[in-house]
């Protein structure tokens, strides 16, 4: 529910993005307090989250929203992929702001924390920063250690310490949200000791839902930038799809028809840019010389769920989708083909975000 004042003030892509963010925050019962969300128009929505609890369990969330700034005019869509100053594909305001803020922090020598879901392009952004502004620097990438054994974590911390004391290094610590509490505290202590002297340029990445507002490791960074999920980058799906098609089929013998691009834009892409690239790579393996139609797109492009699925769940979802498409969206006959009840069929369709009317 949304009051009339907010409904009037937030329309179009801003309205959809605000609701998407609110739903995602509501799905994490431990997230409370205030969070700032960049909207596609360039405005910022400050969301104050209050939890509703009933008999000790979470029963939902209430948001107080404050809008900051004015909507900026949206650039006209163009056939060629728009690029940031770093040469990265994308023209949505959220993406361009994340790139610009990251670049400003990097150029100033500020330690940077990039937050974002898996595969939104955090590492790609860091590599672009290194290419543009890291002349003479060595980019070192390190992930969380593969185990919590004392011997492994000691070697990992020692290696991080060795890299930090070389000012010409650029050190990327990926997915620091995966660190255990004890290792996180020890890494924080190591970074505090190193921060005052000449050290490497440090960039950390993590997922936003895994970072609390009082996280000491996060507070060591002078800048914190959230890289938007692909579903919040209005218009960039089309640019990225064309970019990946040229990458995997450089001959340029085929392209996307408008109906296929429309379906790609409607996808929520729970696995973000990696998933889109995987889909286009599969399409590029088809016989060349023909345009890509809606029916060429894989089943995963026909759902409205942003849930990341396991391999088994993806197989089940695709079986239901193919059954519906083969039966002209007839739910009962598809359920009979799959050997499940109609009630189970409807439950699984809700679970996977499958809308039969969108398949015909």
CSV table of C-alpha atoms in Angstrom, one decimal:
chain,number,residue,atom,x,y,z
A,1,UNK,CA,0.0,0.0,0.0
A,2,UNK,CA,1.2,3.5,-0.8
A,3,UNK,CA,-0.5,6.8,0.3
A,4,UNK,CA,-1.8,9.2,-2.3
A,5,UNK,CA,0.9,11.8,-1.8
A,6,UNK,CA,3.7,9.3,-2.6
A,7,UNK,CA,1.8,7.7,-5.4
A,8,UNK,CA,1.5,11.1,-7.1
A,9,UNK,CA,5.1,12.1,-6.5
A,10,UNK,CA,6.7,8.8,-7.7
A,11,UNK,CA,5.6,7.5,-11.1
A,12,UNK,CA,6.9,5.4,-14.0
A,13,UNK,CA,10.3,3.7,-13.5
A,14,UNK,CA,10.8,5.4,-10.1
A,15,UNK,CA,7.6,3.9,-8.8
A,16,UNK,CA,8.7,0.4,-10.0
A,17,UNK,CA,12.2,0.8,-8.6
A,18,UNK,CA,10.9,2.0,-5.2
A,19,UNK,CA,8.6,-0.9,-4.8
A,20,UNK,CA,11.3,-3.4,-5.9
A,21,UNK,CA,13.7,-2.0,-3.3
A,22,UNK,CA,11.0,-2.0,-0.6
A,23,UNK,CA,10.1,-5.6,-1.3
A,24,UNK,CA,13.8,-6.7,-1.2
A,25,UNK,CA,14.3,-4.9,2.1
A,26,UNK,CA,11.1,-6.3,3.6
A,27,UNK,CA,12.4,-9.8,2.7
A,28,UNK,CA,15.3,-9.4,5.1
A,29,UNK,CA,13.8,-9.1,8.6
A,30,UNK,CA,17.0,-8.0,10.2
A,31,UNK,CA,17.3,-4.8,8.1
A,32,UNK,CA,16.0,-1.8,9.9
A,33,UNK,CA,16.8,1.9,10.2
A,34,UNK,CA,17.3,4.2,7.2
A,35,UNK,CA,18.5,3.4,3.7
A,36,UNK,CA,19.0,5.7,0.8
A,37,UNK,CA,18.0,4.4,-2.7
A,38,UNK,CA,19.0,6.0,-6.0
A,39,UNK,CA,16.0,6.1,-8.4
A,40,UNK,CA,16.2,5.9,-12.2
A,41,UNK,CA,15.2,9.5,-12.6
A,42,UNK,CA,18.3,10.7,-10.6
A,43,UNK,CA,16.4,11.4,-7.4
A,44,UNK,CA,17.2,9.7,-4.1
A,45,UNK,CA,14.5,8.1,-1.9
A,46,UNK,CA,15.4,7.9,1.8
A,47,UNK,CA,13.6,4.9,3.3
A,48,UNK,CA,13.1,4.6,7.0
A,49,UNK,CA,12.2,1.0,7.8
A,50,UNK,CA,9.9,0.0,10.7
A,51,UNK,CA,9.2,-3.6,11.4
A,52,UNK,CA,5.7,-5.0,12.3
A,53,UNK,CA,5.9,-8.0,14.6
A,54,UNK,CA,3.2,-10.3,15.7
A,55,UNK,CA,3.7,-12.8,18.5
A,56,UNK,CA,7.5,-12.4,18.2
A,57,UNK,CA,7.6,-13.1,14.4
A,58,UNK,CA,8.1,-10.6,11.6
A,59,UNK,CA,4.8,-9.6,10.0
A,60,UNK,CA,6.0,-7.1,7.4
A,61,UNK,CA,7.4,-3.6,7.2
A,62,UNK,CA,6.3,0.0,7.1
A,63,UNK,CA,8.4,2.6,5.2
A,64,UNK,CA,8.5,6.3,5.6
A,65,UNK,CA,9.8,7.8,2.3
A,66,UNK,CA,11.5,11.1,1.8
A,67,UNK,CA,12.4,12.2,-1.8
A,68,UNK,CA,15.6,14.1,-2.3
A,69,UNK,CA,16.4,16.1,-5.5
A,70,UNK,CA,14.7,16.5,-8.8
A,71,UNK,CA,14.1,14.1,-11.6
A,72,UNK,CA,16.6,14.5,-14.4
A,73,UNK,CA,15.5,14.2,-18.1
A,74,UNK,CA,16.1,10.7,-19.4
A,75,UNK,CA,18.4,10.5,-22.4
A,76,UNK,CA,16.8,9.3,-25.6
A,77,UNK,CA,17.4,5.6,-26.3
A,78,UNK,CA,19.8,4.9,-29.0
A,79,UNK,CA,20.7,1.8,-31.0
A,80,UNK,CA,24.4,1.7,-30.0
A,81,UNK,CA,25.2,0.9,-26.4
A,82,UNK,CA,25.8,4.0,-24.3
A,83,UNK,CA,29.1,4.0,-22.4
A,84,UNK,CA,30.4,5.7,-19.3
A,85,UNK,CA,33.6,7.7,-19.2
A,86,UNK,CA,35.4,4.4,-18.4
A,87,UNK,CA,34.0,2.7,-21.5
A,88,UNK,CA,31.5,0.5,-19.6
A,89,UNK,CA,28.2,-0.3,-21.3
A,90,UNK,CA,25.1,1.3,-19.8
A,91,UNK,CA,23.3,4.6,-19.6
A,92,UNK,CA,20.9,4.3,-16.8
A,93,UNK,CA,21.2,7.1,-14.1
A,94,UNK,CA,21.8,4.6,-11.3
A,95,UNK,CA,24.6,2.9,-13.2
A,96,UNK,CA,26.3,6.1,-14.4
A,97,UNK,CA,26.1,7.5,-10.8
A,98,UNK,CA,27.7,4.4,-9.4
A,99,UNK,CA,30.5,4.6,-12.0
A,100,UNK,CA,31.1,8.3,-11.4
A,101,UNK,CA,31.1,8.0,-7.6
A,102,UNK,CA,33.5,5.1,-7.8
A,103,UNK,CA,35.8,6.9,-10.2
A,104,UNK,CA,35.9,10.0,-8.0
A,105,UNK,CA,36.8,8.0,-5.0
A,106,UNK,CA,39.5,6.0,-6.8
A,107,UNK,CA,41.1,9.1,-8.3
A,108,UNK,CA,41.2,10.8,-4.9
A,109,UNK,CA,43.0,7.7,-3.5
A,110,UNK,CA,40.1,6.9,-1.1
A,111,UNK,CA,39.5,3.3,0.0
A,112,UNK,CA,36.4,2.2,-1.7
A,113,UNK,CA,33.6,-0.3,-0.8
A,114,UNK,CA,31.4,-1.5,-3.7
A,115,UNK,CA,28.2,-3.1,-2.6
A,116,UNK,CA,25.9,-5.0,-4.9
A,117,UNK,CA,24.3,-8.3,-5.7
A,118,UNK,CA,26.4,-11.1,-7.2
A,119,UNK,CA,27.4,-10.5,-10.9
A,120,UNK,CA,26.1,-6.9,-11.1
A,121,UNK,CA,29.5,-5.8,-12.5
A,122,UNK,CA,31.6,-4.9,-9.5
A,123,UNK,CA,34.7,-6.6,-10.7
A,124,UNK,CA,34.3,-5.2,-14.2
A,125,UNK,CA,34.0,-1.7,-12.7
A,126,UNK,CA,37.2,-2.2,-10.7
A,127,UNK,CA,39.1,-3.5,-13.7
A,128,UNK,CA,37.9,-0.5,-15.7
A,129,UNK,CA,39.1,1.9,-13.0
A,130,UNK,CA,42.5,0.2,-13.0
A,131,UNK,CA,42.8,0.5,-16.8
A,132,UNK,CA,41.8,4.2,-16.8
A,133,UNK,CA,43.7,5.4,-13.7
A,134,UNK,CA,46.0,2.6,-12.5
A,135,UNK,CA,49.0,3.3,-14.7
A,136,UNK,CA,52.0,1.7,-13.1
A,137,UNK,CA,49.9,-0.1,-10.5
A,138,UNK,CA,49.6,-3.8,-10.2
A,139,UNK,CA,46.0,-5.1,-9.7
A,140,UNK,CA,45.9,-7.8,-7.1
A,141,UNK,CA,42.6,-9.7,-6.6
A,142,UNK,CA,41.9,-11.8,-3.5
A,143,UNK,CA,38.8,-13.6,-2.4
A,144,UNK,CA,37.8,-15.0,0.9
A,145,UNK,CA,39.9,-18.0,2.0
A,146,UNK,CA,38.4,-21.4,1.0
A,147,UNK,CA,38.3,-22.7,4.6
A,148,UNK,CA,38.3,-21.4,8.2
A,149,UNK,CA,41.2,-23.5,9.3
A,150,UNK,CA,43.9,-21.5,11.2
A,151,UNK,CA,46.6,-22.4,8.8
A,152,UNK,CA,44.7,-21.2,5.8
A,153,UNK,CA,43.4,-17.9,7.4
A,154,UNK,CA,46.9,-17.1,8.7
A,155,UNK,CA,48.4,-17.5,5.3
A,156,UNK,CA,45.6,-15.4,3.8
A,157,UNK,CA,46.0,-12.6,6.3
A,158,UNK,CA,49.8,-12.6,5.9
A,159,UNK,CA,49.4,-12.3,2.1
A,160,UNK,CA,46.9,-9.4,2.5
A,161,UNK,CA,49.4,-7.7,4.8
A,162,UNK,CA,52.2,-8.1,2.3
A,163,UNK,CA,50.1,-6.7,-0.5
A,164,UNK,CA,49.0,-3.7,1.5
A,165,UNK,CA,52.5,-2.4,2.3
A,166,UNK,CA,53.2,-1.9,-1.4
A,167,UNK,CA,51.9,1.6,-2.4
A,168,UNK,CA,52.0,0.7,-6.1
A,169,UNK,CA,49.5,-2.1,-5.6
A,170,UNK,CA,45.8,-1.9,-6.2
A,171,UNK,CA,44.2,-4.5,-3.9
A,172,UNK,CA,40.7,-5.9,-4.6
A,173,UNK,CA,39.2,-7.9,-1.8
A,174,UNK,CA,36.1,-9.6,-3.2
A,175,UNK,CA,33.0,-10.8,-1.3
A,176,UNK,CA,34.2,-9.8,2.1
A,177,UNK,CA,30.6,-10.6,3.4
A,178,UNK,CA,31.7,-14.3,3.2
A,179,UNK,CA,34.4,-13.8,5.9
A,180,UNK,CA,33.6,-15.3,9.3
A,181,UNK,CA,33.2,-13.0,12.3
A,182,UNK,CA,36.7,-13.8,13.7
A,183,UNK,CA,38.5,-13.4,10.4
A,184,UNK,CA,36.5,-10.2,9.8
A,185,UNK,CA,37.7,-8.7,13.1
A,186,UNK,CA,41.3,-9.7,12.4
A,187,UNK,CA,41.2,-8.2,8.9
A,188,UNK,CA,39.7,-5.0,10.3
A,189,UNK,CA,42.6,-4.8,12.8
A,190,UNK,CA,45.1,-5.4,10.0
A,191,UNK,CA,43.6,-2.6,7.9
A,192,UNK,CA,43.4,-0.2,10.8
A,193,UNK,CA,47.1,-0.7,11.4
A,194,UNK,CA,48.0,-0.1,7.7
A,195,UNK,CA,45.6,2.8,7.1
A,196,UNK,CA,47.7,5.6,8.4
A,197,UNK,CA,50.9,4.9,6.3
A,198,UNK,CA,51.6,4.6,2.6
A,199,UNK,CA,49.5,1.6,1.5
A,200,UNK,CA,48.0,0.0,-1.5
A,201,UNK,CA,44.8,1.4,-3.0
A,202,UNK,CA,42.1,-0.8,-1.5
A,203,UNK,CA,38.7,-1.8,-3.0
A,204,UNK,CA,36.4,-4.2,-1.2
A,205,UNK,CA,33.2,-5.7,-2.6
A,206,UNK,CA,30.2,-7.3,-0.8
A,207,UNK,CA,26.5,-7.9,-1.0
A,208,UNK,CA,24.4,-5.1,0.5
A,209,UNK,CA,22.0,-7.3,2.5
A,210,UNK,CA,24.9,-8.8,4.3
A,211,UNK,CA,26.4,-5.6,5.6
A,212,UNK,CA,25.0,-3.9,8.7
A,213,UNK,CA,25.0,-0.2,9.2
A,214,UNK,CA,27.5,-0.3,12.0
A,215,UNK,CA,30.0,-2.7,10.3
A,216,UNK,CA,33.6,-1.7,11.3
A,217,UNK,CA,35.1,-3.1,8.1
A,218,UNK,CA,32.8,-1.0,6.0
A,219,UNK,CA,33.5,2.1,8.0
A,220,UNK,CA,37.3,1.9,7.2
A,221,UNK,CA,36.5,2.9,3.6
A,222,UNK,CA,36.1,6.5,2.8
A,223,UNK,CA,33.6,5.9,0.1
A,224,UNK,CA,30.8,3.3,-0.2
A,225,UNK,CA,29.0,2.9,-3.5
A,226,UNK,CA,26.1,0.6,-4.3
A,227,UNK,CA,26.2,-0.9,-7.8
A,228,UNK,CA,22.6,-1.4,-9.0
A,229,UNK,CA,21.1,-4.8,-9.9
A,230,UNK,CA,20.4,-5.2,-13.6
A,231,UNK,CA,16.6,-5.1,-13.0
A,232,UNK,CA,17.0,-1.6,-11.6
A,233,UNK,CA,19.0,-0.4,-14.6
A,234,UNK,CA,16.2,0.7,-16.9
A,235,UNK,CA,17.1,0.4,-20.5
A,236,UNK,CA,20.5,-1.1,-20.1
A,237,UNK,CA,19.4,-4.7,-20.8
A,238,UNK,CA,19.0,-3.9,-24.4
A,239,UNK,CA,22.5,-2.2,-24.6
A,240,UNK,CA,24.1,-5.2,-22.9
A,241,UNK,CA,22.3,-7.8,-25.0
A,242,UNK,CA,23.6,-6.1,-28.2
A,243,UNK,CA,27.1,-5.8,-26.7
A,244,UNK,CA,27.2,-9.5,-25.8
A,245,UNK,CA,25.8,-10.5,-29.2
A,246,UNK,CA,28.6,-8.7,-31.0
A,247,UNK,CA,31.1,-10.2,-28.6
A,248,UNK,CA,30.0,-13.8,-29.4
A,249,UNK,CA,29.1,-13.2,-33.0
A,250,UNK,CA,31.5,-10.5,-34.2
A,251,UNK,CA,30.4,-11.0,-37.8
A,252,UNK,CA,27.2,-9.0,-37.0
A,253,UNK,CA,25.1,-11.4,-39.1
A,254,UNK,CA,22.1,-11.3,-36.8
A,255,UNK,CA,20.4,-9.0,-34.3
A,256,UNK,CA,17.3,-8.9,-32.0
A,257,UNK,CA,13.8,-8.2,-33.3
A,258,UNK,CA,11.8,-5.6,-31.2
A,259,UNK,CA,9.6,-8.3,-29.6
A,260,UNK,CA,12.7,-10.2,-28.4
A,261,UNK,CA,14.2,-7.0,-26.9
A,262,UNK,CA,10.9,-6.3,-25.2
A,263,UNK,CA,10.9,-9.7,-23.5
A,264,UNK,CA,14.5,-9.3,-22.5
A,265,UNK,CA,13.7,-5.9,-20.9
A,266,UNK,CA,10.9,-7.4,-18.9
A,267,UNK,CA,13.1,-10.1,-17.4
A,268,UNK,CA,14.1,-9.5,-13.7
A,269,UNK,CA,17.5,-11.2,-14.2
A,270,UNK,CA,18.0,-12.6,-10.7
A,271,UNK,CA,21.6,-13.6,-11.6
A,272,UNK,CA,22.2,-10.1,-13.1
A,273,UNK,CA,24.7,-9.5,-16.0
A,274,UNK,CA,26.2,-13.0,-15.9
A,275,UNK,CA,22.8,-14.5,-16.6
A,276,UNK,CA,22.1,-12.1,-19.5
A,277,UNK,CA,25.5,-12.8,-21.0
A,278,UNK,CA,24.9,-16.6,-20.7
A,279,UNK,CA,21.5,-16.3,-22.5
A,280,UNK,CA,23.0,-14.2,-25.3
A,281,UNK,CA,26.0,-16.6,-25.6
A,282,UNK,CA,23.5,-19.5,-26.1
A,283,UNK,CA,21.6,-17.5,-28.7
A,284,UNK,CA,24.9,-16.7,-30.6
A,285,UNK,CA,25.5,-20.5,-31.0
A,286,UNK,CA,22.4,-20.7,-33.2
A,287,UNK,CA,22.8,-20.8,-37.1
A,288,UNK,CA,23.9,-17.4,-38.2
A,289,UNK,CA,22.1,-15.1,-40.7
A,290,UNK,CA,18.7,-14.9,-39.0
A,291,UNK,CA,17.3,-12.4,-36.6
A,292,UNK,CA,16.5,-13.4,-33.0
A,293,UNK,CA,12.7,-13.8,-32.3
A,294,UNK,CA,10.8,-14.1,-29.1
A,295,UNK,CA,10.4,-17.8,-29.6
A,296,UNK,CA,14.2,-18.2,-29.7
A,297,UNK,CA,14.6,-17.0,-26.1
A,298,UNK,CA,15.1,-19.6,-23.4
A,299,UNK,CA,12.4,-20.4,-20.8
A,300,UNK,CA,14.1,-18.4,-18.1
A,301,UNK,CA,13.3,-15.2,-20.0
A,302,UNK,CA,9.6,-15.8,-19.6
A,303,UNK,CA,9.2,-15.5,-15.8
A,304,UNK,CA,8.7,-12.6,-13.4
A,305,UNK,CA,10.6,-13.9,-10.3
A,306,UNK,CA,13.9,-12.4,-9.0
A,307,UNK,CA,14.7,-15.5,-6.9
A,308,UNK,CA,18.0,-17.1,-7.7
A,309,UNK,CA,17.3,-20.8,-8.3
A,310,UNK,CA,19.2,-24.0,-7.6
A,311,UNK,CA,19.9,-26.3,-10.6
A,312,UNK,CA,17.0,-28.6,-9.6
A,313,UNK,CA,14.6,-25.6,-9.3
A,314,UNK,CA,15.7,-24.3,-12.7
A,315,UNK,CA,15.0,-27.6,-14.3
A,316,UNK,CA,11.6,-27.8,-12.7
A,317,UNK,CA,10.7,-24.2,-13.8
A,318,UNK,CA,11.8,-24.9,-17.4
A,319,UNK,CA,9.8,-28.1,-17.5
A,320,UNK,CA,6.7,-26.2,-16.5
A,321,UNK,CA,7.4,-23.4,-19.0
A,322,UNK,CA,8.0,-25.8,-21.9
A,323,UNK,CA,4.8,-27.8,-21.0
A,324,UNK,CA,2.7,-24.6,-20.9
A,325,UNK,CA,4.2,-23.4,-24.2
A,326,UNK,CA,3.5,-26.7,-25.8
A,327,UNK,CA,-0.1,-26.8,-24.6
A,328,UNK,CA,-0.9,-23.2,-25.6
A,329,UNK,CA,-0.8,-22.1,-21.9
A,330,UNK,CA,-3.5,-24.7,-20.8
A,331,UNK,CA,-2.7,-25.2,-17.1
A,332,UNK,CA,-4.8,-28.3,-16.6
A,333,UNK,CA,-3.5,-30.2,-19.5
A,334,UNK,CA,0.1,-29.2,-18.6
A,335,UNK,CA,-0.4,-30.4,-15.1
A,336,UNK,CA,-1.7,-33.8,-16.4
A,337,UNK,CA,1.3,-34.1,-18.7
A,338,UNK,CA,3.7,-33.4,-15.8
A,339,UNK,CA,1.8,-35.8,-13.5
A,340,UNK,CA,1.0,-33.2,-10.8
A,341,UNK,CA,-2.3,-31.8,-9.5
A,342,UNK,CA,-3.7,-28.6,-10.8
A,343,UNK,CA,-3.3,-27.1,-7.3
A,344,UNK,CA,0.4,-28.0,-7.3
A,345,UNK,CA,0.7,-26.6,-10.7
A,346,UNK,CA,-0.7,-23.2,-9.6
A,347,UNK,CA,1.5,-23.2,-6.5
A,348,UNK,CA,4.7,-23.9,-8.6
A,349,UNK,CA,3.7,-21.2,-11.1
A,350,UNK,CA,3.4,-18.6,-8.3
A,351,UNK,CA,6.7,-19.8,-6.9
A,352,UNK,CA,8.5,-19.3,-10.1
A,353,UNK,CA,6.7,-16.2,-11.3
A,354,UNK,CA,5.1,-17.9,-14.3
A,355,UNK,CA,2.2,-16.1,-15.9
A,356,UNK,CA,0.6,-18.3,-18.6
A,357,UNK,CA,-0.9,-15.3,-20.5
A,358,UNK,CA,2.6,-14.0,-21.1
A,359,UNK,CA,3.7,-17.2,-22.9
A,360,UNK,CA,1.4,-16.9,-26.0
